[in-house]
Amino acid sequence: LAKTTQPISMDSYEGQEVNITCSHNNIATNDYITWYQQFPSQGPRFIIQGYKTKVTNEVASLFIPADRKSSTLSLPRVSLSDTAVYYCLVYNQGGKLIFGQGTELSVKP
Amino acid sequence: DGGITQSPKYLFRKEGQNVTLSCEQNLNHDAMYWYRQDPGQGLRLIYYSQIVNDFQKGDIAEGYSVSREKKESFPLTVTSAQKNPTAFYLCASSIWGQGASTDTQYFGPGTRLTVL
């Protein structure tokens, strides 16, 4: 499983766009990039998944450059309720996922 | 209303006692997982099961046991052999388990276990 590196924490203000970048230099050809969100004392929740270029859903966008060695989760116009820990995972099969420490996003009023 | 349920939400036990955490899913998923999360840390895999009557150890299986007698249920027993059991325990399930590139894991609300 490819190792990922992401910032430990980030601060933002309501209404701003937040971009969280994840490095995965050893990503394999068949690996997908997946992001989860976790609120305190709750289980993680799937946000978005992509393989290349750009993926967008109702919650976020995921930007993946051509070399796929990094990816950026973009949260448009964050609110206080977006305060959470965001995990970047890279894998090509189900089963054993590796959740690192994640990025703790703090949104301030 | 489909999903994963874990019970109880909070659990206290005395040192030296075994305790069983419940996990049930009605998503018709084949695979189920147990994770442990300590404060400020990511999730660590304890056990996972890809099919009924079969399960594999994760990264930190020592002191834990599981069973998978039904597709819907995957209980976790924290035994007295687990030296530091106080943690937040999360159960998850997914459709395919190993071999699926886009497999997504769905998590329950968690059980917070405190050993007194």
PDB file of C-alpha atoms in Angstrom:
ATOM      1  CA  LEU A   1       0.000   0.000   0.000  1.00  0.00           C
ATOM      2  CA  ALA A   2       1.375   3.391  -0.996  1.00  0.00           C
ATOM      3  CA  LYS A   3       2.364   5.700   1.819  1.00  0.00           C
ATOM      4  CA  THR A   4       0.765   9.124   1.908  1.00  0.00           C
ATOM      5  CA  THR A   5       1.933  12.398   3.432  1.00  0.00           C
ATOM      6  CA  GLN A   6      -0.386  15.259   4.270  1.00  0.00           C
ATOM      7  CA  PRO A   7      -0.209  18.296   6.569  1.00  0.00           C
ATOM      8  CA  ILE A   8      -1.019  17.612  10.199  1.00  0.00           C
ATOM      9  CA  SER A   9      -3.285  20.623  10.533  1.00  0.00           C
ATOM     10  CA  MET A  10      -4.762  23.573   8.644  1.00  0.00           C
ATOM     11  CA  ASP A  11      -6.752  26.624   9.647  1.00  0.00           C
ATOM     12  CA  SER A  12      -9.329  28.438   7.581  1.00  0.00           C
ATOM     13  CA  TYR A  13     -12.210  30.871   7.882  1.00  0.00           C
ATOM     14  CA  GLU A  14     -15.814  30.447   6.924  1.00  0.00           C
ATOM     15  CA  GLY A  15     -16.503  31.073   3.258  1.00  0.00           C
ATOM     16  CA  GLN A  16     -12.957  30.368   2.103  1.00  0.00           C
ATOM     17  CA  GLU A  17     -11.881  27.620  -0.255  1.00  0.00           C
ATOM     18  CA  VAL A  18      -9.641  25.043   1.400  1.00  0.00           C
ATOM     19  CA  ASN A  19      -7.139  22.921  -0.471  1.00  0.00           C
ATOM     20  CA  ILE A  20      -5.488  19.962   1.253  1.00  0.00           C
ATOM     21  CA  THR A  21      -2.636  18.352  -0.640  1.00  0.00           C
ATOM     22  CA  CYS A  22      -1.553  14.763  -0.212  1.00  0.00           C
ATOM     23  CA  SER A  23       1.732  13.333  -1.486  1.00  0.00           C
ATOM     24  CA  HIS A  24       1.888   9.725  -2.651  1.00  0.00           C
ATOM     25  CA  ASN A  25       5.160   9.344  -4.531  1.00  0.00           C
ATOM     26  CA  ASN A  26       4.984   5.544  -4.652  1.00  0.00           C
ATOM     27  CA  ILE A  27       1.494   5.299  -6.085  1.00  0.00           C
ATOM     28  CA  ALA A  28       1.049   2.211  -8.254  1.00  0.00           C
ATOM     29  CA  THR A  29      -0.552   2.100 -11.672  1.00  0.00           C
ATOM     30  CA  ASN A  30      -3.769   0.549 -10.397  1.00  0.00           C
ATOM     31  CA  ASP A  31      -4.099   2.641  -7.241  1.00  0.00           C
ATOM     32  CA  TYR A  32      -7.054   4.914  -6.633  1.00  0.00           C
ATOM     33  CA  ILE A  33      -6.943   7.999  -4.400  1.00  0.00           C
ATOM     34  CA  THR A  34      -9.654   8.230  -1.783  1.00  0.00           C
ATOM     35  CA  TRP A  35     -10.481  10.859   0.829  1.00  0.00           C
ATOM     36  CA  TYR A  36     -12.411  10.338   4.034  1.00  0.00           C
ATOM     37  CA  GLN A  37     -13.724  12.868   6.562  1.00  0.00           C
ATOM     38  CA  GLN A  38     -13.996  12.192  10.285  1.00  0.00           C
ATOM     39  CA  PHE A  39     -15.783  14.273  12.909  1.00  0.00           C
ATOM     40  CA  PRO A  40     -14.862  13.837  16.588  1.00  0.00           C
ATOM     41  CA  SER A  41     -16.188  10.611  18.114  1.00  0.00           C
ATOM     42  CA  GLN A  42     -17.662   9.455  14.801  1.00  0.00           C
ATOM     43  CA  GLY A  43     -16.607   6.997  12.132  1.00  0.00           C
ATOM     44  CA  PRO A  44     -14.896   8.269   8.966  1.00  0.00           C
ATOM     45  CA  ARG A  45     -17.126   9.120   6.026  1.00  0.00           C
ATOM     46  CA  PHE A  46     -16.217   8.669   2.362  1.00  0.00           C
ATOM     47  CA  ILE A  47     -15.913  12.014   0.563  1.00  0.00           C
ATOM     48  CA  ILE A  48     -14.494  11.445  -2.882  1.00  0.00           C
ATOM     49  CA  GLN A  49     -12.385   9.086  -4.974  1.00  0.00           C
ATOM     50  CA  GLY A  50     -10.463   9.511  -8.206  1.00  0.00           C
ATOM     51  CA  TYR A  51      -7.861   8.017 -10.501  1.00  0.00           C
ATOM     52  CA  LYS A  52      -6.694  10.934 -12.635  1.00  0.00           C
ATOM     53  CA  THR A  53      -7.470  14.532 -13.686  1.00  0.00           C
ATOM     54  CA  LYS A  54     -10.430  15.978 -11.815  1.00  0.00           C
ATOM     55  CA  VAL A  55     -13.400  14.554  -9.985  1.00  0.00           C
ATOM     56  CA  THR A  56     -16.199  16.643  -8.531  1.00  0.00           C
ATOM     57  CA  ASN A  57     -19.213  15.783  -6.430  1.00  0.00           C
ATOM     58  CA  GLU A  58     -21.643  17.727  -4.285  1.00  0.00           C
ATOM     59  CA  VAL A  59     -19.168  17.911  -1.407  1.00  0.00           C
ATOM     60  CA  ALA A  60     -15.694  18.420  -2.864  1.00  0.00           C
ATOM     61  CA  SER A  61     -13.374  18.313  -5.838  1.00  0.00           C
ATOM     62  CA  LEU A  62     -10.302  16.165  -6.247  1.00  0.00           C
ATOM     63  CA  PHE A  63      -7.463  17.310  -8.483  1.00  0.00           C
ATOM     64  CA  ILE A  64      -4.877  14.760  -9.617  1.00  0.00           C
ATOM     65  CA  PRO A  65      -1.934  15.821 -11.822  1.00  0.00           C
ATOM     66  CA  ALA A  66      -0.731  13.708 -14.701  1.00  0.00           C
ATOM     67  CA  ASP A  67       2.075  12.029 -12.713  1.00  0.00           C
ATOM     68  CA  ARG A  68      -0.407  11.125  -9.936  1.00  0.00           C
ATOM     69  CA  LYS A  69       2.253  11.577  -7.245  1.00  0.00           C
ATOM     70  CA  SER A  70       0.051  13.996  -5.370  1.00  0.00           C
ATOM     71  CA  SER A  71      -3.578  14.978  -5.126  1.00  0.00           C
ATOM     72  CA  THR A  72      -5.489  17.950  -3.783  1.00  0.00           C
ATOM     73  CA  LEU A  73      -8.817  17.863  -2.032  1.00  0.00           C
ATOM     74  CA  SER A  74     -10.673  21.115  -2.542  1.00  0.00           C
ATOM     75  CA  LEU A  75     -13.525  22.168  -0.258  1.00  0.00           C
ATOM     76  CA  PRO A  76     -15.384  25.193  -1.633  1.00  0.00           C
ATOM     77  CA  ARG A  77     -16.650  27.858   0.759  1.00  0.00           C
ATOM     78  CA  VAL A  78     -16.104  25.968   4.006  1.00  0.00           C
ATOM     79  CA  SER A  79     -18.353  26.384   7.001  1.00  0.00           C
ATOM     80  CA  LEU A  80     -17.850  25.664  10.686  1.00  0.00           C
ATOM     81  CA  SER A  81     -19.354  22.226  10.131  1.00  0.00           C
ATOM     82  CA  ASP A  82     -16.429  21.293   7.872  1.00  0.00           C
ATOM     83  CA  THR A  83     -14.134  21.257  10.905  1.00  0.00           C
ATOM     84  CA  ALA A  84     -12.906  17.660  10.905  1.00  0.00           C
ATOM     85  CA  VAL A  85      -9.969  15.390  10.178  1.00  0.00           C
ATOM     86  CA  TYR A  86      -9.428  14.550   6.511  1.00  0.00           C
ATOM     87  CA  TYR A  87      -7.643  11.350   5.498  1.00  0.00           C
ATOM     88  CA  CYS A  88      -5.991  10.671   2.160  1.00  0.00           C
ATOM     89  CA  LEU A  89      -5.691   6.991   1.207  1.00  0.00           C
ATOM     90  CA  VAL A  90      -4.157   5.304  -1.804  1.00  0.00           C
ATOM     91  CA  TYR A  91      -4.962   1.695  -2.652  1.00  0.00           C
ATOM     92  CA  ASN A  92      -5.862  -0.641  -5.444  1.00  0.00           C
ATOM     93  CA  GLN A  93      -7.874  -3.177  -3.607  1.00  0.00           C
ATOM     94  CA  GLY A  94     -10.264  -3.288  -0.739  1.00  0.00           C
ATOM     95  CA  GLY A  95      -9.468  -4.730   2.637  1.00  0.00           C
ATOM     96  CA  LYS A  96      -6.478  -3.329   4.455  1.00  0.00           C
ATOM     97  CA  LEU A  97      -6.630   0.431   4.249  1.00  0.00           C
ATOM     98  CA  ILE A  98      -3.999   2.539   5.956  1.00  0.00           C
ATOM     99  CA  PHE A  99      -5.304   5.610   7.730  1.00  0.00           C
ATOM    100  CA  GLY A 100      -2.477   7.954   8.696  1.00  0.00           C
ATOM    101  CA  GLN A 101      -2.892  10.825  11.124  1.00  0.00           C
ATOM    102  CA  GLY A 102      -4.828  12.836   8.570  1.00  0.00           C
ATOM    103  CA  THR A 103      -5.162  16.606   8.327  1.00  0.00           C
ATOM    104  CA  GLU A 104      -7.040  18.340  11.111  1.00  0.00           C
ATOM    105  CA  LEU A 105      -8.947  21.208   9.514  1.00  0.00           C
ATOM    106  CA  SER A 106     -10.164  23.959  11.803  1.00  0.00           C
ATOM    107  CA  VAL A 107     -12.666  26.420  10.356  1.00  0.00           C
ATOM    108  CA  LYS A 108     -13.075  29.646  12.277  1.00  0.00           C
ATOM    109  CA  PRO A 109     -15.904  32.181  12.116  1.00  0.00           C
TER     110      PRO A 109
ATOM    111  CA  ASP B   1     -32.812   2.684   6.883  1.00  0.00           C
ATOM    112  CA  GLY B   2     -29.610   0.916   5.899  1.00  0.00           C
ATOM    113  CA  GLY B   3     -26.295   1.227   7.653  1.00  0.00           C
ATOM    114  CA  ILE B   4     -23.941  -0.059  10.295  1.00  0.00           C
ATOM    115  CA  THR B   5     -24.804  -0.103  13.954  1.00  0.00           C
ATOM    116  CA  GLN B   6     -22.448  -0.504  16.855  1.00  0.00           C
ATOM    117  CA  SER B   7     -23.401  -1.006  20.432  1.00  0.00           C
ATOM    118  CA  PRO B   8     -22.967   0.163  23.021  1.00  0.00           C
ATOM    119  CA  LYS B   9     -21.748   3.706  22.322  1.00  0.00           C
ATOM    120  CA  TYR B  10     -19.863   3.862  25.612  1.00  0.00           C
ATOM    121  CA  LEU B  11     -18.549   0.876  27.508  1.00  0.00           C
ATOM    122  CA  PHE B  12     -16.734   0.622  30.788  1.00  0.00           C
ATOM    123  CA  ARG B  13     -15.048  -2.473  32.038  1.00  0.00           C
ATOM    124  CA  LYS B  14     -12.831  -3.473  34.880  1.00  0.00           C
ATOM    125  CA  GLU B  15      -9.299  -4.527  34.223  1.00  0.00           C
ATOM    126  CA  GLY B  16      -9.032  -8.268  33.604  1.00  0.00           C
ATOM    127  CA  GLN B  17     -12.520  -8.671  32.152  1.00  0.00           C
ATOM    128  CA  ASN B  18     -13.363  -9.679  28.608  1.00  0.00           C
ATOM    129  CA  VAL B  19     -15.879  -7.526  26.760  1.00  0.00           C
ATOM    130  CA  THR B  20     -17.657  -7.954  23.421  1.00  0.00           C
ATOM    131  CA  LEU B  21     -18.451  -5.090  21.074  1.00  0.00           C
ATOM    132  CA  SER B  22     -21.321  -5.517  18.669  1.00  0.00           C
ATOM    133  CA  CYS B  23     -21.336  -4.609  14.972  1.00  0.00           C
ATOM    134  CA  GLU B  24     -24.281  -5.208  12.652  1.00  0.00           C
ATOM    135  CA  GLN B  25     -24.816  -4.137   9.046  1.00  0.00           C
ATOM    136  CA  ASN B  26     -27.830  -4.390   6.766  1.00  0.00           C
ATOM    137  CA  LEU B  27     -26.024  -3.210   3.622  1.00  0.00           C
ATOM    138  CA  ASN B  28     -25.548  -6.761   2.335  1.00  0.00           C
ATOM    139  CA  HIS B  29     -21.800  -6.195   2.310  1.00  0.00           C
ATOM    140  CA  ASP B  30     -19.462  -9.168   2.143  1.00  0.00           C
ATOM    141  CA  ALA B  31     -16.518  -7.627   3.968  1.00  0.00           C
ATOM    142  CA  MET B  32     -16.379  -6.281   7.513  1.00  0.00           C
ATOM    143  CA  TYR B  33     -13.576  -4.678   9.500  1.00  0.00           C
ATOM    144  CA  TRP B  34     -12.611  -3.622  13.006  1.00  0.00           C
ATOM    145  CA  TYR B  35     -10.345  -0.646  13.655  1.00  0.00           C
ATOM    146  CA  ARG B  36      -8.957   0.912  16.774  1.00  0.00           C
ATOM    147  CA  GLN B  37      -8.348   4.650  17.122  1.00  0.00           C
ATOM    148  CA  ASP B  38      -6.342   6.289  19.892  1.00  0.00           C
ATOM    149  CA  PRO B  39      -6.519  10.038  20.635  1.00  0.00           C
ATOM    150  CA  GLY B  40      -4.970  12.124  17.873  1.00  0.00           C
ATOM    151  CA  GLN B  41      -4.097   9.071  15.827  1.00  0.00           C
ATOM    152  CA  GLY B  42      -5.318   7.450  12.667  1.00  0.00           C
ATOM    153  CA  LEU B  43      -7.136   4.132  12.501  1.00  0.00           C
ATOM    154  CA  ARG B  44      -5.363   0.820  12.941  1.00  0.00           C
ATOM    155  CA  LEU B  45      -6.815  -2.418  11.606  1.00  0.00           C
ATOM    156  CA  ILE B  46      -7.507  -5.155  14.162  1.00  0.00           C
ATOM    157  CA  TYR B  47      -9.306  -7.853  12.152  1.00  0.00           C
ATOM    158  CA  TYR B  48     -11.179  -8.111   8.898  1.00  0.00           C
ATOM    159  CA  SER B  49     -13.459 -10.641   7.285  1.00  0.00           C
ATOM    160  CA  GLN B  50     -14.132 -11.007   3.587  1.00  0.00           C
ATOM    161  CA  ILE B  51     -16.715 -13.749   3.871  1.00  0.00           C
ATOM    162  CA  VAL B  52     -18.760 -15.610   6.453  1.00  0.00           C
ATOM    163  CA  ASN B  53     -16.786 -18.027   8.633  1.00  0.00           C
ATOM    164  CA  ASP B  54     -13.472 -16.531   7.565  1.00  0.00           C
ATOM    165  CA  PHE B  55     -11.404 -13.682   8.975  1.00  0.00           C
ATOM    166  CA  GLN B  56      -7.809 -12.434   8.970  1.00  0.00           C
ATOM    167  CA  LYS B  57      -5.652 -10.624  11.484  1.00  0.00           C
ATOM    168  CA  GLY B  58      -4.901  -7.001  10.893  1.00  0.00           C
ATOM    169  CA  ASP B  59      -1.941  -5.050  12.182  1.00  0.00           C
ATOM    170  CA  ILE B  60      -2.813  -5.148  15.899  1.00  0.00           C
ATOM    171  CA  ALA B  61      -4.776  -8.372  16.472  1.00  0.00           C
ATOM    172  CA  GLU B  62      -3.083  -9.423  19.719  1.00  0.00           C
ATOM    173  CA  GLY B  63      -5.510  -9.437  22.621  1.00  0.00           C
ATOM    174  CA  TYR B  64      -8.584  -9.403  20.371  1.00  0.00           C
ATOM    175  CA  SER B  65     -10.818 -12.085  18.877  1.00  0.00           C
ATOM    176  CA  VAL B  66     -13.660 -12.038  16.352  1.00  0.00           C
ATOM    177  CA  SER B  67     -16.253 -14.310  14.799  1.00  0.00           C
ATOM    178  CA  ARG B  68     -18.230 -14.117  11.554  1.00  0.00           C
ATOM    179  CA  GLU B  69     -21.071 -16.594  11.800  1.00  0.00           C
ATOM    180  CA  LYS B  70     -23.512 -14.395   9.893  1.00  0.00           C
ATOM    181  CA  LYS B  71     -22.991 -12.007   7.017  1.00  0.00           C
ATOM    182  CA  GLU B  72     -24.613  -9.187   8.967  1.00  0.00           C
ATOM    183  CA  SER B  73     -22.659  -9.520  12.191  1.00  0.00           C
ATOM    184  CA  PHE B  74     -18.986  -9.215  13.156  1.00  0.00           C
ATOM    185  CA  PRO B  75     -18.563  -8.996  16.951  1.00  0.00           C
ATOM    186  CA  LEU B  76     -15.213  -8.087  18.477  1.00  0.00           C
ATOM    187  CA  THR B  77     -14.084  -9.418  21.850  1.00  0.00           C
ATOM    188  CA  VAL B  78     -11.489  -7.455  23.747  1.00  0.00           C
ATOM    189  CA  THR B  79      -9.812  -9.961  25.997  1.00  0.00           C
ATOM    190  CA  SER B  80      -7.932  -9.475  29.236  1.00  0.00           C
ATOM    191  CA  ALA B  81      -4.759 -10.129  27.258  1.00  0.00           C
ATOM    192  CA  GLN B  82      -5.063  -6.750  25.551  1.00  0.00           C
ATOM    193  CA  LYS B  83      -2.686  -4.617  27.581  1.00  0.00           C
ATOM    194  CA  ASN B  84      -4.079  -1.209  26.730  1.00  0.00           C
ATOM    195  CA  PRO B  85      -7.685  -1.608  25.608  1.00  0.00           C
ATOM    196  CA  THR B  86      -8.963   1.905  26.302  1.00  0.00           C
ATOM    197  CA  ALA B  87      -9.700   3.333  22.851  1.00  0.00           C
ATOM    198  CA  PHE B  88     -12.352   4.208  20.281  1.00  0.00           C
ATOM    199  CA  TYR B  89     -13.383   1.140  18.271  1.00  0.00           C
ATOM    200  CA  LEU B  90     -14.803   1.446  14.774  1.00  0.00           C
ATOM    201  CA  CYS B  91     -16.490  -1.182  12.667  1.00  0.00           C
ATOM    202  CA  ALA B  92     -16.756  -0.879   8.893  1.00  0.00           C
ATOM    203  CA  SER B  93     -18.085  -2.843   5.951  1.00  0.00           C
ATOM    204  CA  SER B  94     -17.580  -2.853   2.205  1.00  0.00           C
ATOM    205  CA  ILE B  95     -19.095  -4.563  -0.807  1.00  0.00           C
ATOM    206  CA  TRP B  96     -16.202  -6.505  -2.235  1.00  0.00           C
ATOM    207  CA  GLY B  97     -13.336  -6.587   0.189  1.00  0.00           C
ATOM    208  CA  GLN B  98      -9.986  -7.498  -1.284  1.00  0.00           C
ATOM    209  CA  GLY B  99      -9.626  -7.262  -5.019  1.00  0.00           C
ATOM    210  CA  ALA B 100     -11.847  -4.266  -5.706  1.00  0.00           C
ATOM    211  CA  SER B 101     -10.093  -1.114  -6.856  1.00  0.00           C
ATOM    212  CA  THR B 102     -12.813   1.293  -5.928  1.00  0.00           C
ATOM    213  CA  ASP B 103     -14.042  -0.418  -2.787  1.00  0.00           C
ATOM    214  CA  THR B 104     -15.432   2.045  -0.259  1.00  0.00           C
ATOM    215  CA  GLN B 105     -15.649   1.301   3.432  1.00  0.00           C
ATOM    216  CA  TYR B 106     -18.698   2.466   5.384  1.00  0.00           C
ATOM    217  CA  PHE B 107     -18.182   3.043   9.076  1.00  0.00           C
ATOM    218  CA  GLY B 108     -20.372   2.677  12.115  1.00  0.00           C
ATOM    219  CA  PRO B 109     -20.656   5.313  14.856  1.00  0.00           C
ATOM    220  CA  GLY B 110     -18.044   3.667  17.057  1.00  0.00           C
ATOM    221  CA  THR B 111     -17.814   2.348  20.607  1.00  0.00           C
ATOM    222  CA  ARG B 112     -15.683   4.126  23.164  1.00  0.00           C
ATOM    223  CA  LEU B 113     -14.227   1.581  25.565  1.00  0.00           C
ATOM    224  CA  THR B 114     -12.766   2.671  28.878  1.00  0.00           C
ATOM    225  CA  VAL B 115     -10.984   0.275  31.192  1.00  0.00           C
ATOM    226  CA  LEU B 116     -11.183   1.309  34.812  1.00  0.00           C
TER     227      LEU B 116
END
